[in-house]
C-alpha cells in the first residue's frame, strides 16, 4: 500500500469512519440497522422505494412493508441473505441478472455496502420497531440521546490524570501513538493565562508556579485565573463572536445601537460570576419571561437585537420593504439561536426544506413564530433604548428615569399569526404554523406555554426545551465550543453545524461523556468545565510533536501534542498593552475608540465624524471594549482576522499575510507600545543591558533569553546605538552648518491644499493699479478685493506683497476649509492695531455673527498680548495664546495655525508659540470667508503686508510643516527661529535601540502564538 | 497509477514544500541569514537564483500569464448589457413562467420587461452591445461573450463564493489562490493576488471571496484599499531610519528562525517569517507601484481620473496596469459594494446606468493601455458577476430586476481568447441558458486552460482527496473560447 493510501485510510479511521460509512469492522454485534444499514437504504433505495414512490409495490422505508416484499417476491429473509431477493438484487443477480439500483439510477452498491447488508440479514435482520418515523433523527449522530459512555481502560493509567485523558489515550493507543511529554511549567502557565485571560502571566506568576512542586499547583493556577475578572473579557469575546455582536446596525445607515454594550457587559459579568449555562441561555432567550426577571436578565435579551438591521428598509414607507426586512430580522434571530445553541443551520430552511438535515421549511417558520411577537423600538432609522424593567414593573413608572438597555420587547402577548412562506416569499403565505421546535429533533413536541398578561411566553418555552434533558444538542454543542477555544479545534470541527454536512466528532465518546458530565456533575458550570479540561494531562501535553505521530495524524486530530495556534487579535493587542505596562484594566462600560489611521478613515462616508479622537488612556482598555462599527472594522482588528459580525462566527480564521507584518511592524499601535515597553524596562530593570533584556523577555515571554538570543540582542543593542549616534551626528552637522541644498529642497505639499495666494502670481489690477482679484495657484478659489489694496514690490525677501492698510480686505468665492482639521500658513508683517477699534486683526476667517457663527468660526490673527507683546488667535476656542509672544512682528515672519485631530498649535517661523493639547471644539463651516478682516464684521482689519497665504483642508504632518517652512523661509529670506535641536545623547540612543528590541519582541512568533 | 506524496511534491522537506519554497518561506534571500550560505552552496546558476523563488511551470505552454477579473458585484443584468433580446419588446407586460422559481427571496415577480438601453452592433463582428458600455463596445472584436452561463444559487454570498471558488460553501480556495498555487509568483516583492473592493464597501461574505481555503495562507488575496494608501502601514514609522528598520527586521527574522529550528519547522510559523520579508520589500516596491499620480496626465485622463464618477474605478484600473507590469499574477476589481452594488432590485436604469458609467471608460482604457504596452497577449480579462438578472421586472411596472442564476453573461478578452464572438444562448426572453449551457466551473476550467493549467491535473491534497477548483463533476474547457 502506498503512503498516500495509508494516509487516507488513516484519516477515515481517525474520523471514526470506515469506507462503508459507519460500520466498525470490529463491532462484535455486527451491523446495526440505524447506524449502518438504513443509511445505505436511504442513499440508494428510498427514492424509488420510499414514501410517495413504490416501484414494484415495494417499500424499504417501513419495516412491515419491507419484510412483506414486493411484486417480485420476498425481499428480506431474516438469517438467510442468500435467499433474500434484496441481496440478490444488489449483487446484480436478481431475476434475469437484474441489478438494483438499476442502470441510470445511481451507482451500484460497493462490496463493503453489500457486505453490511448481507451480514445484517444473516444475523437476523434486526429492525427495531417504531423507529421508522424517527429514523432520520436517530441516524444523525448529534440527535441521538447522550449516553454516558464508560470511561475506557487504558494501558498507562498513570498518564490519565482525569477521565478526559482516558478517552484521548484510548484513541491514541488504538493507533499506536504515544503522546508528547508534559509541557514545561513555564509553558504551561503561559498557555493557561493566555487561554483564560488573553494576557500573558506576570513574571511573578511564572516564577511562583515553576517553584511550586505541589501536585495541585497547576489546579491552583487555574483557579486563580478563573477568579480573575479578565476571564470574562476573554471568554465573553468568544461568546460575542457567536452572537454576531457589534455596536452598529450595518448596511447603508449603519446607525448606532444605543447601549448595546450593556449586553456585552452582561455577557462578561455572567461569565465572571459563572452563571450556570442553562441560566445563561435562558436569560438571553427569555430574560423578560423568567420568574424573577430583573434588569440584568432583561439586558441579556439584547442577544436577539445585536445583529445587523437594514434601517433603510426597516423604516421604509413601503410596507413590502418593512415586511421583507422584518423577515430578515426574524431570520437573523432563528439562524443565530439555532446555530449558537443547537449547532443547526436552520437558516437553510427559510426557502425550502433543508437540503441535508432533517429540517423543513415548516420547522423554520415554527421557529419564526417563537420570535414573531418581538418588536424593535425605533424612531425612523434611529434606534431607541428602552427601560430595562420586568414587564410587571413597567406600569405607572417614569420610564425615562429607569435603567435603560438595548433589547426587543413584546408589545402584545398575542403575536401576529405566522404562515409558512412559500420559497421564503412574504407575498406567498402558505399554511399557518404555531410555535414549535423542529419536528425531527423531538419524539413529541414540547408544550408551549400559553401567553400571560405581558408576553406570548413562546421564548421561555423554547428555552426550556433547548435546555431540556431530552435535547442532546445543547450540551454537546457547548462543551464542544469550550473544547475548541481551549485547543483551537473542536472535537466536532464545525462548531456551528452538527448536521449532516458538519464534521463527525473525532472523539464521539469523550464528547458525550463531557456533555453528560457538564449537565450533571458540573451543574452547567462553565468554570468547572474549564477546570476539568485544563487539569487534564491532555491539556498539559507539550506543543512539540513526535515525528511518528505527525506521519499518522498530520492534523493532530488525536491530540498527541498540544496544538500551536496564533492568538486572536484581541489577545495579541491586549498582551502588548499588558507588557508595555499601559493596559487600562477598567472593566465594563461604554465603548472606546482605538486609533485608526487617517488613510483608513478616508474610505468611509464621513471621515471627519465617523471616529472619535484618539484618547490613549481609553484606547488602552482591553480590545473587547472597542466600538465595533459594522461598516468600518478597525484596521488592526480586520488585518488580524477579526470575525465577521454579520452572522454567528464559530471560529476565527487564521491567515498569514504581509499586511499583518506591516501592521505589527510599522503600525502606530505596536510602535507606541514598543516605546512604552522600553521605558518600562529602563525604569524597572535599570541601566544594565543584560538586565534589560532579561526583564523584557520575562515580561513578554515568561522566560529569559537563551544564550544565543542574548548574544544576538546584545550585539544589536550596542551596534544600533552606535549607528544611531553616528547617523545623528552626521545629520546634526548638516543642520547646524547649513546645507543650502536642503534649504531649497523644502516644498509646499499640494495634497489637501485648497488655497494658495501668492502676491507674485495671480494678482489682477484695475486701471488704477489697485488690486481687484487675487487668484489661487491651486484649485479654483478667487479672492475679490474690497477697499483699495496695493501691491508693494520687493516687499518681503525681494518679492512683492499685498499691503493691507486700514480697510483693505478680500472676500473668497468658496470655502477653503470643509474639514475640522486644517492648516493655515501666512507670510506677513504685523504693524499692530493701527487706528481701529479694539486690538484684534485678522488674516483670514469665516466669522459671521448674522449667521450664527460668532463663536464657532475659524480665523487666524493676532492681538495685543497681556505683557505688551502680541498674542495669537486661532478661533475663539484658542484665543490670546501667548505662551511665547510673537517676536519682531514688524519684520516679515511665517505665521502658522494648525488644527489637528488631538491638538491645536500656532507657530512663528517654525517655533511653537502655544498649543491647546486637545482637539479644537467643532467649528461651523458653512459661512463665507474673508481675508484681511474679521468676516462680516467691519473691523479687525489686518495692518501689514501679506506675501503669501496657504490653506490646507487637513492637518499637515510634522515633516510637511517643516518642509513648507523651509521652503517659505528660503523664498522670503525669513530667519527660521526654530530652536536647533539637541544632539542625540548616548542614553537616548540606547533607548532608541531598546525600543527596536521591544518592537522585535512584540513581533516574535513566540509572542503571538499559544505556548 | 497511485501518486505518493513524494511524487506530489518534489524534493520533499519537513514542511511539505519544495526545497526552493522552503528557502523562500523560511527566509532564503534575507541578507544576513545563514541560509544564504546554504543557497550558494547549492551551486545554482545566478539566473536561477534571481528568478522569483516560487515560480513554477504550467502544465503546457501559454502566452497568458496574468489575469484581471472585473467582478460586477451584485449581479449585472444580461438583457441590459451583452445579451440582446429583441423579443422582450414583443412580450412586454406579459407574465412569464419559465417553469422555474424566479428570483430571490420574498420578492415580487413582475412582467417581462425590455431593456431601457438600446443595443447596436459593434465592430466588424457586429456584436450587440447595449448603450451601457459604449467604450467597451469599441473593443467588441476582442470580446468573447458567453451568454449561456448558469450558476447554482440565486443568493449573493454563496454565488460570489461559487464564482470565485467553484463552490457555494465557504472554505475552498479561490481562483486567484489556485493560480498562485499552480503558477507561483512573478514578483516576490508584491503580493501575487491583489483584490480591490469598491469604495462603497466589499462584496457580501467579504474576505471569503479571496480566501485560500484549505491551501496555505500565503495563497490568499491581499486587499488593496480603494482610497488613501492601498496597503496601510507601508511607510516606516516616523523617526525610524531605513537602516534601523532593516537591522530590526533582521534581528526579528534571526530570533524567529532560531526558535523555528528548535521546533523542527512549522509551515504556519515559517510563513509568518516570510510574510515579514515580503512586507519589507513591499515597502519600497508597492509604494512605487501604487503611485498612480506619477502617470502622465493624458493616461490619467484616459482612465477617467478627471471625472468624479469614473475616478475610483479608473484609479483602480490604472493601478491594475501598474501592478500587472510589476508581475502581480491576479487582480480582481469589484465594482459596486456595500449598500450600492449592481443588485438592481429597485431600478435597473438608475443602478446600471450609474455603475456602468463608472466602469465602462476605465475598463476600455485598461484594454487600450494593455494593447499599447504590448501586454495584451499575456493578460486575460474576465468580466461578470455572481449571476445575472431576470428578464421580468421586480413588481408590476417597476424598473427593477431580480436575481437570476439560470442564465447570465460573462465575457473574456485578451491573450488566448478568440474575440468578436458569442457563445451559447439564453431562451428568447434571456431568462435561462438553453443553448451550450455552461456551468461556472466550465468557465473556471477554461480560465485555467488559458493560463496553461489542466483543471483535472491542478490538484491539492486535502482531507484525503485530490481537490480541484472545478470539483468532482465532469467539467470541460470551453473550446470555442480559445483563439
Tab-separated table of N, CA and C in Angstrom, chain A residues 716-824:
chain	number	residue	atom	x	y	z
A	716	UNK	N	22.994	43.527	18.803
A	716	UNK	CA	22.119	44.504	18.150
A	716	UNK	C	22.104	45.817	18.930
A	717	UNK	N	21.933	45.712	20.255
A	717	UNK	CA	21.794	46.926	21.070
A	717	UNK	C	23.020	47.815	20.967
A	718	UNK	N	24.217	47.211	21.103
A	718	UNK	CA	25.393	48.074	21.104
A	718	UNK	C	25.635	48.626	19.705
A	719	UNK	N	25.482	47.766	18.722
A	719	UNK	CA	25.682	48.189	17.340
A	719	UNK	C	24.692	49.294	16.960
A	720	UNK	N	23.438	49.078	17.320
A	720	UNK	CA	22.388	50.001	16.901
A	720	UNK	C	22.567	51.368	17.554
A	721	UNK	N	22.922	51.390	18.856
A	721	UNK	CA	23.046	52.712	19.470
A	721	UNK	C	24.235	53.460	18.882
A	722	UNK	N	25.290	52.724	18.547
A	722	UNK	CA	26.422	53.399	17.903
A	722	UNK	C	26.024	53.947	16.536
A	723	UNK	N	25.312	53.132	15.778
A	723	UNK	CA	24.905	53.584	14.447
A	723	UNK	C	23.964	54.781	14.544
A	724	UNK	N	23.072	54.739	15.517
A	724	UNK	CA	22.144	55.855	15.675
A	724	UNK	C	22.886	57.127	16.033
A	725	UNK	N	23.862	56.979	16.916
A	725	UNK	CA	24.656	58.156	17.300
A	725	UNK	C	25.400	58.704	16.082
A	726	UNK	N	25.956	57.802	15.299
A	726	UNK	CA	26.695	58.222	14.107
A	726	UNK	C	25.786	58.928	13.111
A	727	UNK	N	24.644	58.322	12.853
A	727	UNK	CA	23.695	58.922	11.910
A	727	UNK	C	23.263	60.297	12.390
A	728	UNK	N	22.998	60.387	13.700
A	728	UNK	CA	22.522	61.650	14.239
A	728	UNK	C	23.617	62.706	14.153
A	729	UNK	N	24.837	62.269	14.413
A	729	UNK	CA	25.944	63.219	14.359
A	729	UNK	C	26.054	63.827	12.968
A	730	UNK	N	25.986	62.985	11.969
A	730	UNK	CA	26.102	63.486	10.601
A	730	UNK	C	24.951	64.436	10.264
A	731	UNK	N	23.746	64.054	10.688
A	731	UNK	CA	22.590	64.878	10.399
A	731	UNK	C	22.714	66.231	11.114
A	732	UNK	N	23.186	66.159	12.352
A	732	UNK	CA	23.309	67.375	13.163
A	732	UNK	C	24.301	68.333	12.531
A	733	UNK	N	25.418	67.766	12.082
A	733	UNK	CA	26.426	68.573	11.411
A	733	UNK	C	25.811	69.310	10.232
A	734	UNK	N	25.073	68.541	9.425
A	734	UNK	CA	24.439	69.105	8.243
A	734	UNK	C	23.512	70.252	8.619
A	735	UNK	N	22.729	70.013	9.658
A	735	UNK	CA	21.718	71.000	10.040
A	735	UNK	C	22.348	72.275	10.573
A	736	UNK	N	23.353	72.120	11.474
A	736	UNK	CA	23.904	73.323	12.107
A	736	UNK	C	24.809	74.090	11.162
A	737	UNK	N	25.539	73.370	10.319
A	737	UNK	CA	26.415	74.079	9.393
A	737	UNK	C	25.673	74.583	8.170
A	738	UNK	N	24.451	74.224	8.111
A	738	UNK	CA	23.653	74.702	6.985
A	738	UNK	C	23.936	73.869	5.746
A	739	UNK	N	22.890	73.554	5.082
A	739	UNK	CA	23.010	72.738	3.877
A	739	UNK	C	22.121	73.397	2.845
A	740	UNK	N	22.745	74.217	2.002
A	740	UNK	CA	21.947	75.005	1.061
A	740	UNK	C	21.025	74.134	0.218
A	741	UNK	N	21.530	72.970	-0.142
A	741	UNK	CA	20.699	72.085	-0.964
A	741	UNK	C	19.436	71.706	-0.212
A	742	UNK	N	19.634	71.403	1.086
A	742	UNK	CA	18.476	71.000	1.885
A	742	UNK	C	17.496	72.157	2.033
A	743	UNK	N	18.035	73.375	2.155
A	743	UNK	CA	17.169	74.530	2.308
A	743	UNK	C	16.213	74.663	1.126
A	744	UNK	N	16.776	74.446	-0.039
A	744	UNK	CA	15.959	74.625	-1.227
A	744	UNK	C	15.047	73.433	-1.485
A	745	UNK	N	15.357	72.335	-0.813
A	745	UNK	CA	14.595	71.125	-1.087
A	745	UNK	C	13.199	71.185	-0.498
A	746	UNK	N	12.981	72.090	0.435
A	746	UNK	CA	11.664	72.191	1.042
A	746	UNK	C	10.595	72.432	-0.002
A	747	UNK	N	9.377	72.006	0.292
A	747	UNK	CA	8.346	72.190	-0.728
A	747	UNK	C	6.986	72.357	-0.076
A	748	UNK	N	6.093	72.873	-0.877
A	748	UNK	CA	4.705	73.024	-0.445
A	748	UNK	C	3.957	71.767	-0.888
A	749	UNK	N	3.432	71.003	0.053
A	749	UNK	CA	2.663	69.839	-0.360
A	749	UNK	C	1.301	70.304	-0.871
A	750	UNK	N	0.907	69.760	-2.012
A	750	UNK	CA	-0.368	70.195	-2.582
A	750	UNK	C	-1.515	69.275	-2.214
A	751	UNK	N	-1.203	68.230	-1.446
A	751	UNK	CA	-2.277	67.339	-1.021
A	751	UNK	C	-3.158	68.066	-0.013
A	752	UNK	N	-4.369	68.269	-0.361
A	752	UNK	CA	-5.295	68.957	0.535
A	752	UNK	C	-5.129	70.474	0.521
A	753	UNK	N	-4.241	70.990	-0.313
A	753	UNK	CA	-4.039	72.445	-0.402
A	753	UNK	C	-5.192	73.037	-1.212
A	754	UNK	N	-6.010	73.862	-0.554
A	754	UNK	CA	-7.194	74.382	-1.238
A	754	UNK	C	-7.027	75.847	-1.637
A	755	UNK	N	-6.133	76.544	-0.955
A	755	UNK	CA	-5.943	77.968	-1.269
A	755	UNK	C	-4.454	78.269	-1.226
A	756	UNK	N	-3.957	78.853	-2.310
A	756	UNK	CA	-2.543	79.240	-2.349
A	756	UNK	C	-2.448	80.599	-3.035
A	757	UNK	N	-2.474	81.648	-2.222
A	757	UNK	CA	-2.379	83.009	-2.755
A	757	UNK	C	-0.935	83.467	-2.642
A	758	UNK	N	-0.407	83.968	-3.752
A	758	UNK	CA	0.992	84.399	-3.816
A	758	UNK	C	0.978	85.756	-4.522
A	759	UNK	N	1.496	86.779	-3.846
A	759	UNK	CA	1.396	88.129	-4.406
A	759	UNK	C	2.178	88.263	-5.711
A	760	UNK	N	3.051	87.272	-5.993
A	760	UNK	CA	3.793	87.326	-7.249
A	760	UNK	C	3.027	86.662	-8.380
A	761	UNK	N	1.923	86.045	-8.067
A	761	UNK	CA	1.157	85.275	-9.048
A	761	UNK	C	-0.323	85.546	-8.894
A	762	UNK	N	-1.034	85.648	-9.982
A	762	UNK	CA	-2.486	85.668	-9.935
A	762	UNK	C	-3.101	86.919	-9.349
A	763	UNK	N	-2.342	88.009	-9.304
A	763	UNK	CA	-2.943	89.246	-8.801
A	763	UNK	C	-3.407	90.079	-10.009
A	764	UNK	N	-4.683	90.411	-10.044
A	764	UNK	CA	-5.212	91.235	-11.137
A	764	UNK	C	-5.386	92.666	-10.637
A	765	UNK	N	-4.930	93.626	-11.435
A	765	UNK	CA	-5.027	95.031	-11.034
A	765	UNK	C	-6.090	95.732	-11.879
A	766	UNK	N	-6.726	96.756	-11.321
A	766	UNK	CA	-7.637	97.567	-12.120
A	766	UNK	C	-6.850	98.722	-12.748
A	767	UNK	N	-7.554	99.574	-13.438
A	767	UNK	CA	-6.800	100.603	-14.159
A	767	UNK	C	-6.166	101.638	-13.234
A	768	UNK	N	-6.475	101.571	-11.948
A	768	UNK	CA	-5.814	102.481	-11.005
A	768	UNK	C	-4.653	101.781	-10.308
A	769	UNK	N	-4.240	100.634	-10.856
A	769	UNK	CA	-3.158	99.847	-10.281
A	769	UNK	C	-3.510	99.300	-8.909
A	770	UNK	N	-4.820	99.318	-8.605
A	770	UNK	CA	-5.235	98.695	-7.353
A	770	UNK	C	-5.593	97.244	-7.617
A	771	UNK	N	-5.449	96.433	-6.562
A	771	UNK	CA	-5.740	95.006	-6.728
A	771	UNK	C	-7.245	94.816	-6.840
A	772	UNK	N	-7.681	94.054	-7.847
A	772	UNK	CA	-9.108	93.748	-7.941
A	772	UNK	C	-9.383	92.283	-7.591
A	773	UNK	N	-8.481	91.394	-8.015
A	773	UNK	CA	-8.682	89.965	-7.726
A	773	UNK	C	-7.355	89.333	-7.382
A	774	UNK	N	-7.445	88.300	-6.553
A	774	UNK	CA	-6.245	87.537	-6.198
A	774	UNK	C	-6.638	86.070	-6.370
A	775	UNK	N	-6.024	85.380	-7.345
A	775	UNK	CA	-6.477	84.034	-7.704
A	775	UNK	C	-5.523	82.973	-7.164
A	776	UNK	N	-6.111	81.929	-6.637
A	776	UNK	CA	-5.319	80.850	-6.031
A	776	UNK	C	-4.504	80.114	-7.087
A	777	UNK	N	-3.277	79.713	-6.711
A	777	UNK	CA	-2.421	78.960	-7.638
A	777	UNK	C	-2.885	77.525	-7.805
A	778	UNK	N	-3.651	77.019	-6.834
A	778	UNK	CA	-4.210	75.669	-6.973
A	778	UNK	C	-5.719	75.782	-6.875
A	779	UNK	N	-6.426	74.780	-7.355
A	779	UNK	CA	-7.879	74.777	-7.246
A	779	UNK	C	-8.470	75.937	-8.025
A	780	UNK	N	-9.625	76.405	-7.582
A	780	UNK	CA	-10.328	77.406	-8.375
A	780	UNK	C	-10.757	78.615	-7.545
A	781	UNK	N	-10.234	78.733	-6.322
A	781	UNK	CA	-10.712	79.828	-5.468
A	781	UNK	C	-10.190	81.178	-5.945
A	782	UNK	N	-11.085	82.162	-5.834
A	782	UNK	CA	-10.730	83.523	-6.226
A	782	UNK	C	-11.088	84.458	-5.079
A	783	UNK	N	-10.152	85.370	-4.743
A	783	UNK	CA	-10.421	86.380	-3.723
A	783	UNK	C	-10.670	87.719	-4.420
A	784	UNK	N	-11.812	88.328	-4.105
A	784	UNK	CA	-12.158	89.619	-4.707
A	784	UNK	C	-11.830	90.741	-3.730
A	785	UNK	N	-11.133	91.763	-4.232
A	785	UNK	CA	-10.648	92.820	-3.339
A	785	UNK	C	-11.738	93.835	-3.015
A	786	UNK	N	-11.702	94.356	-1.817
A	786	UNK	CA	-12.558	95.460	-1.372
A	786	UNK	C	-11.635	96.500	-0.771
A	787	UNK	N	-12.063	97.792	-0.766
A	787	UNK	CA	-11.115	98.840	-0.380
A	787	UNK	C	-10.171	99.041	-1.548
A	788	UNK	N	-8.977	99.474	-1.307
A	788	UNK	CA	-8.073	99.678	-2.435
A	788	UNK	C	-6.666	99.184	-2.123
A	789	UNK	N	-6.551	97.874	-1.919
A	789	UNK	CA	-5.216	97.347	-1.608
A	789	UNK	C	-4.264	97.561	-2.778
A	790	UNK	N	-3.015	97.774	-2.448
A	790	UNK	CA	-1.989	97.951	-3.467
A	790	UNK	C	-0.937	96.882	-3.291
A	791	UNK	N	-0.229	96.617	-4.394
A	791	UNK	CA	0.884	95.675	-4.307
A	791	UNK	C	2.140	96.464	-4.025
A	792	UNK	N	2.912	96.018	-3.045
A	792	UNK	CA	4.209	96.629	-2.799
A	792	UNK	C	5.265	95.728	-3.409
A	793	UNK	N	6.054	96.282	-4.317
A	793	UNK	CA	7.093	95.465	-4.969
A	793	UNK	C	8.253	95.270	-4.005
A	794	UNK	N	8.959	94.197	-4.205
A	794	UNK	CA	10.140	93.876	-3.398
A	794	UNK	C	9.901	94.163	-1.914
A	795	UNK	N	8.760	93.661	-1.437
A	795	UNK	CA	8.366	93.972	-0.059
A	795	UNK	C	9.001	93.021	0.940
A	796	UNK	N	8.925	91.739	0.622
A	796	UNK	CA	9.483	90.755	1.555
A	796	UNK	C	10.420	89.858	0.758
A	797	UNK	N	11.667	89.800	1.197
A	797	UNK	CA	12.632	88.940	0.525
A	797	UNK	C	12.711	89.223	-0.956
A	798	UNK	N	12.654	90.505	-1.311
A	798	UNK	CA	12.743	90.906	-2.708
A	798	UNK	C	11.532	90.487	-3.537
A	799	UNK	N	10.463	90.062	-2.863
A	799	UNK	CA	9.266	89.641	-3.574
A	799	UNK	C	8.114	90.569	-3.232
A	800	UNK	N	7.124	90.608	-4.094
A	800	UNK	CA	6.003	91.517	-3.841
A	800	UNK	C	5.098	91.021	-2.714
A	801	UNK	N	4.334	91.948	-2.126
A	801	UNK	CA	3.336	91.588	-1.119
A	801	UNK	C	2.155	92.542	-1.243
A	802	UNK	N	0.991	92.085	-0.777
A	802	UNK	CA	-0.176	92.969	-0.742
A	802	UNK	C	-0.072	93.801	0.539
A	803	UNK	N	-0.287	95.071	0.388
A	803	UNK	CA	-0.195	95.942	1.562
A	803	UNK	C	-1.603	96.223	2.096
A	804	UNK	N	-1.911	95.708	3.244
A	804	UNK	CA	-3.215	95.933	3.882
A	804	UNK	C	-3.104	97.154	4.783
A	805	UNK	N	-3.867	98.170	4.450
A	805	UNK	CA	-3.817	99.398	5.241
A	805	UNK	C	-5.229	99.817	5.553
A	806	UNK	N	-5.560	99.907	6.781
A	806	UNK	CA	-6.886	100.406	7.144
A	806	UNK	C	-7.972	99.420	6.782
A	807	UNK	N	-8.703	99.651	5.690
A	807	UNK	CA	-9.889	98.863	5.421
A	807	UNK	C	-9.794	98.007	4.163
A	808	UNK	N	-8.594	97.489	3.883
A	808	UNK	CA	-8.464	96.622	2.720
A	808	UNK	C	-8.805	95.197	3.109
A	809	UNK	N	-9.579	94.550	2.269
A	809	UNK	CA	-9.890	93.144	2.544
A	809	UNK	C	-10.327	92.437	1.276
A	810	UNK	N	-10.378	91.122	1.353
A	810	UNK	CA	-10.806	90.303	0.220
A	810	UNK	C	-11.931	89.373	0.663
A	811	UNK	N	-12.836	89.083	-0.261
A	811	UNK	CA	-13.827	88.040	0.006
A	811	UNK	C	-13.522	86.841	-0.890
A	812	UNK	N	-13.632	85.648	-0.310
A	812	UNK	CA	-13.371	84.421	-1.078
A	812	UNK	C	-14.679	83.882	-1.649
A	813	UNK	N	-14.622	83.371	-2.884
A	813	UNK	CA	-15.867	82.899	-3.509
A	813	UNK	C	-16.307	81.540	-2.982
A	814	UNK	N	-15.367	80.766	-2.453
A	814	UNK	CA	-15.740	79.457	-1.907
A	814	UNK	C	-14.939	79.219	-0.636
A	815	UNK	N	-15.414	78.245	0.135
A	815	UNK	CA	-14.748	77.978	1.397
A	815	UNK	C	-13.523	77.090	1.186
A	816	UNK	N	-12.364	77.489	1.704
A	816	UNK	CA	-11.181	76.639	1.555
A	816	UNK	C	-11.155	75.491	2.566
A	817	UNK	N	-12.025	75.539	3.571
A	817	UNK	CA	-11.974	74.528	4.632
A	817	UNK	C	-13.329	73.839	4.757
A	818	UNK	N	-13.326	72.519	4.598
A	818	UNK	CA	-14.562	71.758	4.782
A	818	UNK	C	-14.356	70.666	5.821
A	819	UNK	N	-13.257	70.751	6.531
A	819	UNK	CA	-12.930	69.684	7.485
A	819	UNK	C	-12.608	70.316	8.833
A	820	UNK	N	-12.763	69.570	9.867
A	820	UNK	CA	-12.464	70.108	11.200
A	820	UNK	C	-10.961	70.175	11.443
A	821	UNK	N	-10.207	69.583	10.550
A	821	UNK	CA	-8.755	69.698	10.655
A	821	UNK	C	-8.261	70.546	9.491
A	822	UNK	N	-7.375	71.481	9.775
A	822	UNK	CA	-6.908	72.369	8.716
A	822	UNK	C	-5.555	72.936	9.100
A	823	UNK	N	-4.895	73.552	8.107
A	823	UNK	CA	-3.610	74.202	8.343
A	823	UNK	C	-3.617	75.535	7.589
A	824	UNK	N	-3.216	76.600	8.265
A	824	UNK	CA	-3.129	77.916	7.600
A	824	UNK	C	-1.710	78.442	7.794
